[in-house]
Coordinates of C-alpha atoms in Angstrom, one line a residue:
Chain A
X23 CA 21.2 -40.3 -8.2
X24 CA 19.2 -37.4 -6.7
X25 CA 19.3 -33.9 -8.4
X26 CA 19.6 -32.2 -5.2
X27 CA 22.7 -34.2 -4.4
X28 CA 24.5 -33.1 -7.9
X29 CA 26.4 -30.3 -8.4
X30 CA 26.6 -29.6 -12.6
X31 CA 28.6 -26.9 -13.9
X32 CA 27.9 -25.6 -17.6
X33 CA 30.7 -24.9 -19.5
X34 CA 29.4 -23.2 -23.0
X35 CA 31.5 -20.7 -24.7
X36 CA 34.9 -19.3 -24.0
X37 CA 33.3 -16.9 -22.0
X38 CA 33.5 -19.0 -19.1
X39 CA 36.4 -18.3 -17.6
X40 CA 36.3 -20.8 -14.9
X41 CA 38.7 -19.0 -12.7
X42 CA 38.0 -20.3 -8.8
X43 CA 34.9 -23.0 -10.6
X44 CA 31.9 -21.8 -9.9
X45 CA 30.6 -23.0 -6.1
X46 CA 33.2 -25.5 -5.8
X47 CA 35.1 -26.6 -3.2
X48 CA 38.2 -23.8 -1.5
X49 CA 41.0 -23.9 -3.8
X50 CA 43.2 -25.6 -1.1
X51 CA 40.6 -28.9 0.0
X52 CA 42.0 -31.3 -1.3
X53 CA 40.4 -34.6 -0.2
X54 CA 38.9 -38.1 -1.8
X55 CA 40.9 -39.5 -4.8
X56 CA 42.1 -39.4 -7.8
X57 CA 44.3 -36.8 -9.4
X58 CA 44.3 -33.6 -7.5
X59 CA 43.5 -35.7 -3.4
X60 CA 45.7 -35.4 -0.9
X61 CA 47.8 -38.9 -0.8
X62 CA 48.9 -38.3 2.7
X63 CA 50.0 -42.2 3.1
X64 CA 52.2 -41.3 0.2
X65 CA 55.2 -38.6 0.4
X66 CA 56.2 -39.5 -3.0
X67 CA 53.8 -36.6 -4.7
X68 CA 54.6 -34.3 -7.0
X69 CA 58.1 -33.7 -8.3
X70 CA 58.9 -37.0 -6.1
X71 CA 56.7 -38.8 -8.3
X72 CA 58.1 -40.8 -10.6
X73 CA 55.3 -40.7 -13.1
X74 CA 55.4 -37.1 -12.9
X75 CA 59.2 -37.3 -13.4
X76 CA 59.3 -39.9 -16.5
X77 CA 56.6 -37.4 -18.1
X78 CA 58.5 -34.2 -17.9
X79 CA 61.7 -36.1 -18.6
X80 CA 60.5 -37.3 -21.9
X81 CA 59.5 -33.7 -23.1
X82 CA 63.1 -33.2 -22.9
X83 CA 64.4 -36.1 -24.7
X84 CA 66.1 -37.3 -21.1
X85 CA 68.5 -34.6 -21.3
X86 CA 71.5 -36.5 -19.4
X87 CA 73.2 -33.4 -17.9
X88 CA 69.8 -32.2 -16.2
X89 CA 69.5 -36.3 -15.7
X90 CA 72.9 -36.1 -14.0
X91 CA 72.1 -32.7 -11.9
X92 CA 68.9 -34.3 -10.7
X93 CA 70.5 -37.0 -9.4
X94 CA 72.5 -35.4 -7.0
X95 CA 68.9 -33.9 -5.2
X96 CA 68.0 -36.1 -3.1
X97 CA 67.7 -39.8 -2.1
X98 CA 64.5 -40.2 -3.9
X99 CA 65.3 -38.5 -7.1
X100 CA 68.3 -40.7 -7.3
X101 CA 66.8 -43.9 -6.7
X102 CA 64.0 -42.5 -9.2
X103 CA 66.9 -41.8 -11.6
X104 CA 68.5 -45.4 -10.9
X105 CA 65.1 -47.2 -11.7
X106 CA 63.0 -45.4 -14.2
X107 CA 65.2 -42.1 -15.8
X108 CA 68.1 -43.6 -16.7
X109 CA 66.5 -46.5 -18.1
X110 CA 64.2 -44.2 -20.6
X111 CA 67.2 -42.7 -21.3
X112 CA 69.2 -45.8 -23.1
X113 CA 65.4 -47.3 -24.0
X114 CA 65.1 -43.8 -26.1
X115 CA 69.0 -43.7 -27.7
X116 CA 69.0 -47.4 -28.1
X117 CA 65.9 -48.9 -28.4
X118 CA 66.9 -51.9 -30.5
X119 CA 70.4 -52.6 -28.5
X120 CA 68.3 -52.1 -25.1
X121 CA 65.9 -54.9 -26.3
X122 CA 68.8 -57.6 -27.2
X123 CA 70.7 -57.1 -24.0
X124 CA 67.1 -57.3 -21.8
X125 CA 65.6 -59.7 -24.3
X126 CA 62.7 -57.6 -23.8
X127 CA 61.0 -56.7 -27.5
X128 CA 61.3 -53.3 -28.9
X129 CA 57.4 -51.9 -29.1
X130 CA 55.8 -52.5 -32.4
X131 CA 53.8 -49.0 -33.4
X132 CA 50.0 -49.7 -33.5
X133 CA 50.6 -52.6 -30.6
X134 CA 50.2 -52.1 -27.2
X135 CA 53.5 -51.6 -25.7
X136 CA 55.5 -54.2 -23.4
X137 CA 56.3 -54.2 -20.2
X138 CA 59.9 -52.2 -19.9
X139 CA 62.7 -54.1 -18.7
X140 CA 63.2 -53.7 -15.0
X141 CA 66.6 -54.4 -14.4
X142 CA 70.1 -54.6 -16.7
X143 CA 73.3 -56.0 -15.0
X144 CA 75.8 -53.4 -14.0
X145 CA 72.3 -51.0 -13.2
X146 CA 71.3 -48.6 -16.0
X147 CA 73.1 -45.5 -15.1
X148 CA 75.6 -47.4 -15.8
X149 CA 74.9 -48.6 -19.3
X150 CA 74.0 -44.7 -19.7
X151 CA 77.3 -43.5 -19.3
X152 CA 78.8 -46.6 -21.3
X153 CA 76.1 -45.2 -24.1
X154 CA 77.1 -41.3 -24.1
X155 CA 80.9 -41.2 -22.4
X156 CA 84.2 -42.2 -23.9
X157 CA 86.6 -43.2 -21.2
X158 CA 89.5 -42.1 -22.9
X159 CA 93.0 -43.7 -22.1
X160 CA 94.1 -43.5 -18.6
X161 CA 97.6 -45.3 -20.0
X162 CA 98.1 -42.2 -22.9
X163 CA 96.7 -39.4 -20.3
X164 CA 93.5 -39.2 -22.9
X165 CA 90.8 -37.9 -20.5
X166 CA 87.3 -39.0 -20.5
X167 CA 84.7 -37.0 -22.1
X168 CA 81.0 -36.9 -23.3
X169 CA 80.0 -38.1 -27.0
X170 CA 76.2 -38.2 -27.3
X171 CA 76.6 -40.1 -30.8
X172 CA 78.0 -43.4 -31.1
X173 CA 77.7 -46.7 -33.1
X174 CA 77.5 -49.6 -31.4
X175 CA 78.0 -52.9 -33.6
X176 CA 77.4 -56.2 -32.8
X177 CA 80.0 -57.3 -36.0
X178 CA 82.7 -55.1 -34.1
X179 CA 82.2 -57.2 -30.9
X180 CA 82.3 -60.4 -32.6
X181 CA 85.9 -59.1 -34.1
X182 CA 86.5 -59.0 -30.1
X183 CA 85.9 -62.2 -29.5
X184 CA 88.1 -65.1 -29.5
X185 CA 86.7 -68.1 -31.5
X186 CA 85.9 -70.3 -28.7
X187 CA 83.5 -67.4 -27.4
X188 CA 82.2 -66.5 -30.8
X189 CA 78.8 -67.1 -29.6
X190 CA 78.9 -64.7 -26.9
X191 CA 76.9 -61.2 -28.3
X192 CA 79.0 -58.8 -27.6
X193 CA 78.5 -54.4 -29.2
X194 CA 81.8 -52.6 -29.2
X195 CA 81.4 -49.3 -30.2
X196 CA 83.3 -47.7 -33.1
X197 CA 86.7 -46.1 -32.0
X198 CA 86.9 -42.5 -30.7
X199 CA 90.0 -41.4 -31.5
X200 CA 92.4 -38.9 -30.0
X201 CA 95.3 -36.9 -30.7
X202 CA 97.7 -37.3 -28.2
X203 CA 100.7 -34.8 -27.7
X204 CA 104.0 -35.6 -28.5
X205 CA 102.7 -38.9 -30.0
X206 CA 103.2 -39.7 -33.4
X207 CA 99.9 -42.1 -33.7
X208 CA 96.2 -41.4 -32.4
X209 CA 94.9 -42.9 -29.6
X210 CA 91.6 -44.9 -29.9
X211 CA 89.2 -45.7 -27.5
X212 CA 86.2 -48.0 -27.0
X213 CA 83.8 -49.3 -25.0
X214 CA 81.4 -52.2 -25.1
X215 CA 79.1 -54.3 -23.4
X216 CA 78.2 -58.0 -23.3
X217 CA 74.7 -59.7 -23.2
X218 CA 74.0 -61.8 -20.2
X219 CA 77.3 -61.9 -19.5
X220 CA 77.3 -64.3 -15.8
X221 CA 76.2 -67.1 -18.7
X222 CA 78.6 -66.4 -21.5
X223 CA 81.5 -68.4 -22.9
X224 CA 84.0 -65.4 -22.1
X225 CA 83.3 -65.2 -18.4
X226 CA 83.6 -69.3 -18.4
X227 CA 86.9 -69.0 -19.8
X228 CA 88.1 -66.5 -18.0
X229 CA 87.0 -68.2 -14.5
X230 CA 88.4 -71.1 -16.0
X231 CA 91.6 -69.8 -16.6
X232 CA 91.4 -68.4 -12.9
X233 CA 92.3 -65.0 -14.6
X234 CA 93.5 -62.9 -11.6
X235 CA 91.4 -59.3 -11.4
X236 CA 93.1 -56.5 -12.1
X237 CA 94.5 -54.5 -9.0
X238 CA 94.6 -51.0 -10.6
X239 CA 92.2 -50.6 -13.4
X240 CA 88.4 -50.7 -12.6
X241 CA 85.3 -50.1 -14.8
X242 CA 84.7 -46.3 -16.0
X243 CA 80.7 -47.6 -16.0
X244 CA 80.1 -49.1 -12.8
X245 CA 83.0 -48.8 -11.0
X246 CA 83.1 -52.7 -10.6
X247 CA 86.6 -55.0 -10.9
X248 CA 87.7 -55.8 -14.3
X249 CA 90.1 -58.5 -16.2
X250 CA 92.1 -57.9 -18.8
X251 CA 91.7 -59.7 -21.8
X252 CA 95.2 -59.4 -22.8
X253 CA 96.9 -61.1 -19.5
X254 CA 94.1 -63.8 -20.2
X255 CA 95.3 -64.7 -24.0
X256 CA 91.6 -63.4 -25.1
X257 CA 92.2 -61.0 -27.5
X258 CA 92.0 -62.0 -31.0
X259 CA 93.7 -61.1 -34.0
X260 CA 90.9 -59.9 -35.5
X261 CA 90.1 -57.2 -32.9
X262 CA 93.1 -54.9 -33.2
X263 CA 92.8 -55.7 -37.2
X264 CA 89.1 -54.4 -36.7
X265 CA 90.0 -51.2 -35.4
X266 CA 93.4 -50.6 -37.3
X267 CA 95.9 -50.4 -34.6
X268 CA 99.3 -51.8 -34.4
X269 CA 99.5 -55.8 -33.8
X270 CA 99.7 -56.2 -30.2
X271 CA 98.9 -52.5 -28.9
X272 CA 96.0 -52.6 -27.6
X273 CA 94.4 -53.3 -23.9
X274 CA 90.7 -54.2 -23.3
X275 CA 89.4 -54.8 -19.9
X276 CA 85.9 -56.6 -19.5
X277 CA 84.1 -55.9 -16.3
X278 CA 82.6 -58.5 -13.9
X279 CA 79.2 -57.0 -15.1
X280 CA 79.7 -57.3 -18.6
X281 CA 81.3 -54.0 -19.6
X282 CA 83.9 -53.1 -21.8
X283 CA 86.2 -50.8 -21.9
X284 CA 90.0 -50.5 -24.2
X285 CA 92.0 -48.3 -26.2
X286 CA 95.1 -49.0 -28.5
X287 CA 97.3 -47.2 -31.0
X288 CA 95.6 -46.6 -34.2
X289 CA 98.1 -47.4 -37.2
X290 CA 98.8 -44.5 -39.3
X291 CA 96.3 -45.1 -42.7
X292 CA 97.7 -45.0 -46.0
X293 CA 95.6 -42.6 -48.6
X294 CA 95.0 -46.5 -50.7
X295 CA 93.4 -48.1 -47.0
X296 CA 90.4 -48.4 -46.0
X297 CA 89.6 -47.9 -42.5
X298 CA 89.0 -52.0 -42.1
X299 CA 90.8 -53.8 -44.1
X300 CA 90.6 -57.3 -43.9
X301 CA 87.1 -57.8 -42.2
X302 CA 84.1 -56.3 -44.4
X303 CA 81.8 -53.4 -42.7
X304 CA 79.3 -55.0 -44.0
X305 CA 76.9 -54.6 -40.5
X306 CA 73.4 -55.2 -41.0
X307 CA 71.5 -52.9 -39.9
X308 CA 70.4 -54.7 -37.2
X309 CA 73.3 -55.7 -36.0
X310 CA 74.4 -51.6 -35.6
X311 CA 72.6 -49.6 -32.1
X312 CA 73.3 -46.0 -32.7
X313 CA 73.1 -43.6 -29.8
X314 CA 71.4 -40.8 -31.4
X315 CA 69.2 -39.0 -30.2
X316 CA 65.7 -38.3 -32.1
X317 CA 66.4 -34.8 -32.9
X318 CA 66.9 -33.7 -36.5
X319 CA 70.7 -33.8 -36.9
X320 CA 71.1 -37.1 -35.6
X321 CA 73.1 -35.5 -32.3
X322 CA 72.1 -36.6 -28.5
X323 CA 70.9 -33.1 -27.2
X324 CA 73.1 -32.4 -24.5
Chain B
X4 CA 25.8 -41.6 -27.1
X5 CA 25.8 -37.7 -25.5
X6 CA 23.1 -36.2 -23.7
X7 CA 21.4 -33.8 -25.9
X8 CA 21.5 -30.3 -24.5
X9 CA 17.8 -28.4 -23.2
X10 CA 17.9 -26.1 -26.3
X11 CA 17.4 -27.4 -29.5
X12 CA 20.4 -24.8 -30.9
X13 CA 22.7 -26.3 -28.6
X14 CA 25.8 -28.6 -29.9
X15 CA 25.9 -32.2 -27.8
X16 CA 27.1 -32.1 -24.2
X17 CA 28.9 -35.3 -22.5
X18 CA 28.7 -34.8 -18.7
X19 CA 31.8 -36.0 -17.1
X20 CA 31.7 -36.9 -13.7
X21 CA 34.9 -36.2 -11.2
X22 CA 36.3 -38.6 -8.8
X23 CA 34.3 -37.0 -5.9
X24 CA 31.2 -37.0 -8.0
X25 CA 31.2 -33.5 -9.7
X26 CA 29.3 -33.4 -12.8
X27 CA 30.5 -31.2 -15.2
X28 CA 28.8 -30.7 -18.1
X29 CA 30.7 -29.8 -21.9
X30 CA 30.0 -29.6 -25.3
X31 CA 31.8 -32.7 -27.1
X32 CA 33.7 -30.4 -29.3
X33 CA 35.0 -29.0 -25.7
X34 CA 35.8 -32.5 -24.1
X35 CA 37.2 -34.1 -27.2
X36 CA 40.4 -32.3 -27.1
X37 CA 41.2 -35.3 -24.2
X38 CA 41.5 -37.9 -27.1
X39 CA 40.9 -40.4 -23.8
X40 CA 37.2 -38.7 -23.8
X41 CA 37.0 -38.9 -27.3
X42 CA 37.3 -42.4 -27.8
X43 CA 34.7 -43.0 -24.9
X44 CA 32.5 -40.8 -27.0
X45 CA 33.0 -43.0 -30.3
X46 CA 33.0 -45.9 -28.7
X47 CA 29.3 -44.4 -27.8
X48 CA 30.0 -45.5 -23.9
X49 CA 28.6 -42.2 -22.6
X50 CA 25.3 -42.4 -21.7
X51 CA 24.5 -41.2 -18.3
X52 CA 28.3 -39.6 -17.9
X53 CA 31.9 -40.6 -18.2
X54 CA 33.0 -41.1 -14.9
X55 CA 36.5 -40.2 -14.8
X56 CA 37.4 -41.4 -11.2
X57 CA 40.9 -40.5 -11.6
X58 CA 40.5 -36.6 -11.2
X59 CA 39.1 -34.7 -8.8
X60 CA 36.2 -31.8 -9.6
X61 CA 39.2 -29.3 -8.6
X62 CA 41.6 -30.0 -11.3
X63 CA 38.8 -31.5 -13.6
X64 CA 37.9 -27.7 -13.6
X65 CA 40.6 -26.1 -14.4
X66 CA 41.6 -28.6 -17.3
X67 CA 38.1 -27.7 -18.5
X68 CA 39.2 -24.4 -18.4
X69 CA 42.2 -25.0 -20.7
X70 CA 40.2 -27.2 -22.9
X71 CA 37.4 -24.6 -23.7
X72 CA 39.9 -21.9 -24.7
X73 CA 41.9 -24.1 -27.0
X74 CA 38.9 -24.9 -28.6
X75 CA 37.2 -22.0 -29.0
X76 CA 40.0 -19.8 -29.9
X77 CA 42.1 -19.8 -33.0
X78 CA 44.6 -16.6 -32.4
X79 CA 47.9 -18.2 -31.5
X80 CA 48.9 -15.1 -30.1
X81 CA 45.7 -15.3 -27.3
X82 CA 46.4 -19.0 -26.7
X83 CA 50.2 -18.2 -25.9
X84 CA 48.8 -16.2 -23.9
X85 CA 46.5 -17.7 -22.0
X86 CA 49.2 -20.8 -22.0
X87 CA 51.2 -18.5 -19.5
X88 CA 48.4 -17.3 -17.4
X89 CA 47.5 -20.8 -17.2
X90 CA 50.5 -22.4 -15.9
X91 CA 51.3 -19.3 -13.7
X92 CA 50.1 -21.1 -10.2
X93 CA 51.7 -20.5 -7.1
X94 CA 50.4 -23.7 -6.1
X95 CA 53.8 -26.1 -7.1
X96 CA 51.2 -29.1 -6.1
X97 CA 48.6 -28.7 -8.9
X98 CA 50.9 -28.1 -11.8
X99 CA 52.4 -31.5 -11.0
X100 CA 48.1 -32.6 -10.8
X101 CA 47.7 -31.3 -14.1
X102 CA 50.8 -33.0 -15.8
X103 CA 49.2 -36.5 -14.4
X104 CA 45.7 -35.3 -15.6
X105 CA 47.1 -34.2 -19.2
X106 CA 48.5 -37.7 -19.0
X107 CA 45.3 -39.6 -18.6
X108 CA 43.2 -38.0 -20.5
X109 CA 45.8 -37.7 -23.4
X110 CA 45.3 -33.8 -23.8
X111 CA 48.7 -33.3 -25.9
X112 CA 48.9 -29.4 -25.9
X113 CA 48.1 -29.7 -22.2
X114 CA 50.4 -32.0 -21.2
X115 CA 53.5 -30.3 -23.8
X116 CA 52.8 -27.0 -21.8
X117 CA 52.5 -28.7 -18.2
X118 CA 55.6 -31.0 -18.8
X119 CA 57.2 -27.8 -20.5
X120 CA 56.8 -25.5 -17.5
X121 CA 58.2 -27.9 -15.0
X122 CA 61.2 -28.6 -17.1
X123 CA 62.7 -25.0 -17.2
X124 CA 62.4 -25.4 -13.5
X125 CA 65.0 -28.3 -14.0
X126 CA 67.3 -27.8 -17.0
X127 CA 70.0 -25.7 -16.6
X128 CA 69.7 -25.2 -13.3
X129 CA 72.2 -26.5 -10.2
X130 CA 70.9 -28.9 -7.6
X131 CA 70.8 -26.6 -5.0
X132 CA 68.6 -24.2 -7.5
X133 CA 66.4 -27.8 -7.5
X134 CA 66.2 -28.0 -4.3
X135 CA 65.2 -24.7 -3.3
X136 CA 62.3 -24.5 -6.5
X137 CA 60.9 -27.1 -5.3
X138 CA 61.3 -27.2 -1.7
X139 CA 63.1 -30.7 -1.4
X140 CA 65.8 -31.7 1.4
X141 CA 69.3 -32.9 1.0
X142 CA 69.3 -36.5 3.1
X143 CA 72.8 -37.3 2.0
X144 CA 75.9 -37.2 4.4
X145 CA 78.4 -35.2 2.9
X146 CA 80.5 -38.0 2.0
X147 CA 77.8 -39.7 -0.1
X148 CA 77.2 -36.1 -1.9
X149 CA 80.7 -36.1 -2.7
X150 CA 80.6 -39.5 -4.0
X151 CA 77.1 -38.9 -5.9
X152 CA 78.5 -35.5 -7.5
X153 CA 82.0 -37.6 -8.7
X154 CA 79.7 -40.6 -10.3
X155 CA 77.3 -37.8 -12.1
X156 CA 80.0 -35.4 -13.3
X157 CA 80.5 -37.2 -16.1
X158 CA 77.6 -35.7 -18.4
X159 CA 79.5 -32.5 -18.2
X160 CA 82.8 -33.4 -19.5
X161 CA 82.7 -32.1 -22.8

């Protein structure tokens, strides 16, 4: 390479203050490659570009309002959102539950990572929401609302499942309960969500049992047609003993994606109960996805 | 291993060559705050240059610029506030440059501050605030924003 072609700066010192380079190019050329060209084949630059976006998203934890707000921009930004944000998002509050429902690994530290998971049934601003929101109870007028922390338990679902479908894997998070005015009892709510769910023994049974669709309840998550497990004859024992509510007041809807999504009465507790009596909390901890967030006190950021 | 500098007083030099073939030459203890650099520089693959052909001489320079004052000065108070002066650009276009450079050459402070700075452009503020900072057009109907606004409310139900 000739010297006369070359063009070396010197940088010694912090008295170089490098303001404007010294002999370079105007401050607005931008040709050639790399970082810093003009991609004029490519609109997608700058705030548009979703490796830009996944960078400044993950210095703020995936915040979901400003996740939610950015959405809303522009056709872009959403389908960004839809593909890549959203996905970070439940990757970063759930890594381990993430990896069972993908079957993609978790990354080991010191290993080069995996490939993410590109795509999750019922879309991933779905299984955001189903992460971070309560539904509530449209049936007790309980009104939806954000929770940033919540346990998801793979033990729970299996109390959810009838024995035939016991090998289904199914996390159904802990109840959220509510007061509800004028009522007596507490309202809980909970929400779930099913691994591979077009190949599991639930969905068999329910097409099976040509369970009709329900007309005037549809999945909080992704808005898709949902059964309920009750009309079907699925509901267990086990599940309304799991979460302490009165025999037979519950409802629990499964979506044709896979989500869940129920409330029922929570039975008053005696001082002498525990909160599960009957089945064990024994969880292993592998078994349990918690939704927090990585900041100190264990709380999503919102 | 580096190229020695002319004087014999002089700490080593790395020259690192932009993607349009700017050579810039800095004192390892200057370029090894990109830990992408430093690795190239243990891994003793530096002779005749590191070629980094994913930046351009433009914003090569001015992460250069960053990189010799954090590591030259100690005062935190002068680095915060050089930090500002630094990310102060009118120029929306080479902020976003310098995330994707602080990126690939694994500058941590760099990237924080970059990644930092564009983020208080975004939380907290409304989606037509958004769209004004950063100059972007609405292409949905109106029904489809209503639609989009009643699917992303829920985040703000509290």
């Amino acid at each position: 390479m000739s010297d006369g072609a070359r063009k070396t700066r010197r940088f010694f010192g912090a008295s170089s203050s490098g303001a404007g380079g010294s002999g370079a190019g105007s401050a607005s050329y931008r040709g050639g490659v790399g970082i810093g060209a003009a991609r004029v084949s490519d609109v997608n630059t700058g705030i548009l570009d979703e490796n830009v976006l996944a960078l400044v998203f993950r210095s703020i934890n995936f915040d979901p309002k400003a996740l939610c707000t950015v959405a809303r921009v522009s056709r872009r930004l959403r389908a960004v959102a839809e593909r890549v944000l959203w996905r970070e998002l439940c990757i970063s509050r759930a890594p381990r539950m993430v990896a069972s429902l993908t079957g993609v690994p978790v990354g080991v530290a010191g290993a080069p990572a995996p490939p993410p998971p590109g795509r999750i049934v019922g879309g991933w601003p779905a299984l955001a929401k189903l992460l971070l929101f309560c539904c509530g109870a449209a049936s007790a007028a309980v009104p939806g609302h954000f929770t940033g922390v919540s346990r998801f338990s793979k033990t729970s679902g299996r109390s959810f499942l009838s024995r035939r479908c016991r090998g289904d894997l199914l996390y159904v998070s802990d109840p959220c309960e509510h007061a509800v005015p004028g009522a007596a009892d507490d309202v809980g709510a909970y929400r779930g969500v099913f691994r591979g769910f077009m190949r599991s023994r639930t969905r068999a049974c329910l097409v099976g049992r040509r369970a009709a669709l329900e007309t005037r309840v549809r999945c909080p998550y992704c808005g898709a047609r949902v059964w309920s497990m009750v009309a079907a004859g699925l509901v267990p024992r086990s599940a309304w003993r799991r979460l302490g509510a009165y025999e037979g007041r519950l409802e629990y809807y499964v979506c044709v994606s896979g989500h869940l999504h129920g409330n029922c009465w929570l039975a008053r507790l005696t001082s002498s109960d525990g909160e599960h009596d009957g089945d064990s909390d024994d969880d292993d901890d592998d078994d349990d996805a918690s939704t927090e967030g990585r900041s100190d006190d264990g709380h999503v950021p919102s | 291993m580096a190229s020695a500098g002319s004087g014999d007083e002089k700490a080593a030099t790395v020259t690192l060559i932009s993607s349009d073939n700017e050579h810039f030459e800095v004192p390892e203890a200057v370029a090894t705050l990109s830990q992408t650099i430093r690795h190239m520089i243990e891994d003793g693959c530096t002779d005749g240059g590191v070629p980094l052909p994913n930046v351009t001489g433009r914003i090569l320079a001015k992460v250069l610029e960053y990189c010799n004052k954090h590591a030259a000065a100690s005062d935190k108070d002068e680095l915060e506030k050089f930090d500002k002066a630094f990310v102060d650009i009118d120029d929306q276009a080479t902020l976003f440059d310098l995330v994707m450079a602080a990126n690939y050459l694994d500058i941590r402070g760099m990237l924080d501050l970059t990644c930092q700075t564009i983020a208080d452009m975004i939380k907290g503020k409304s989606v037509e605030e958004i769209r004004e900072t950063f100059n972007i057009k609405n292409d949905f109907t109106p029904e489809e924003e209503a639609e989009i606004r009643r699917e992303n409310q829920w985040a703000f139900d509290d």
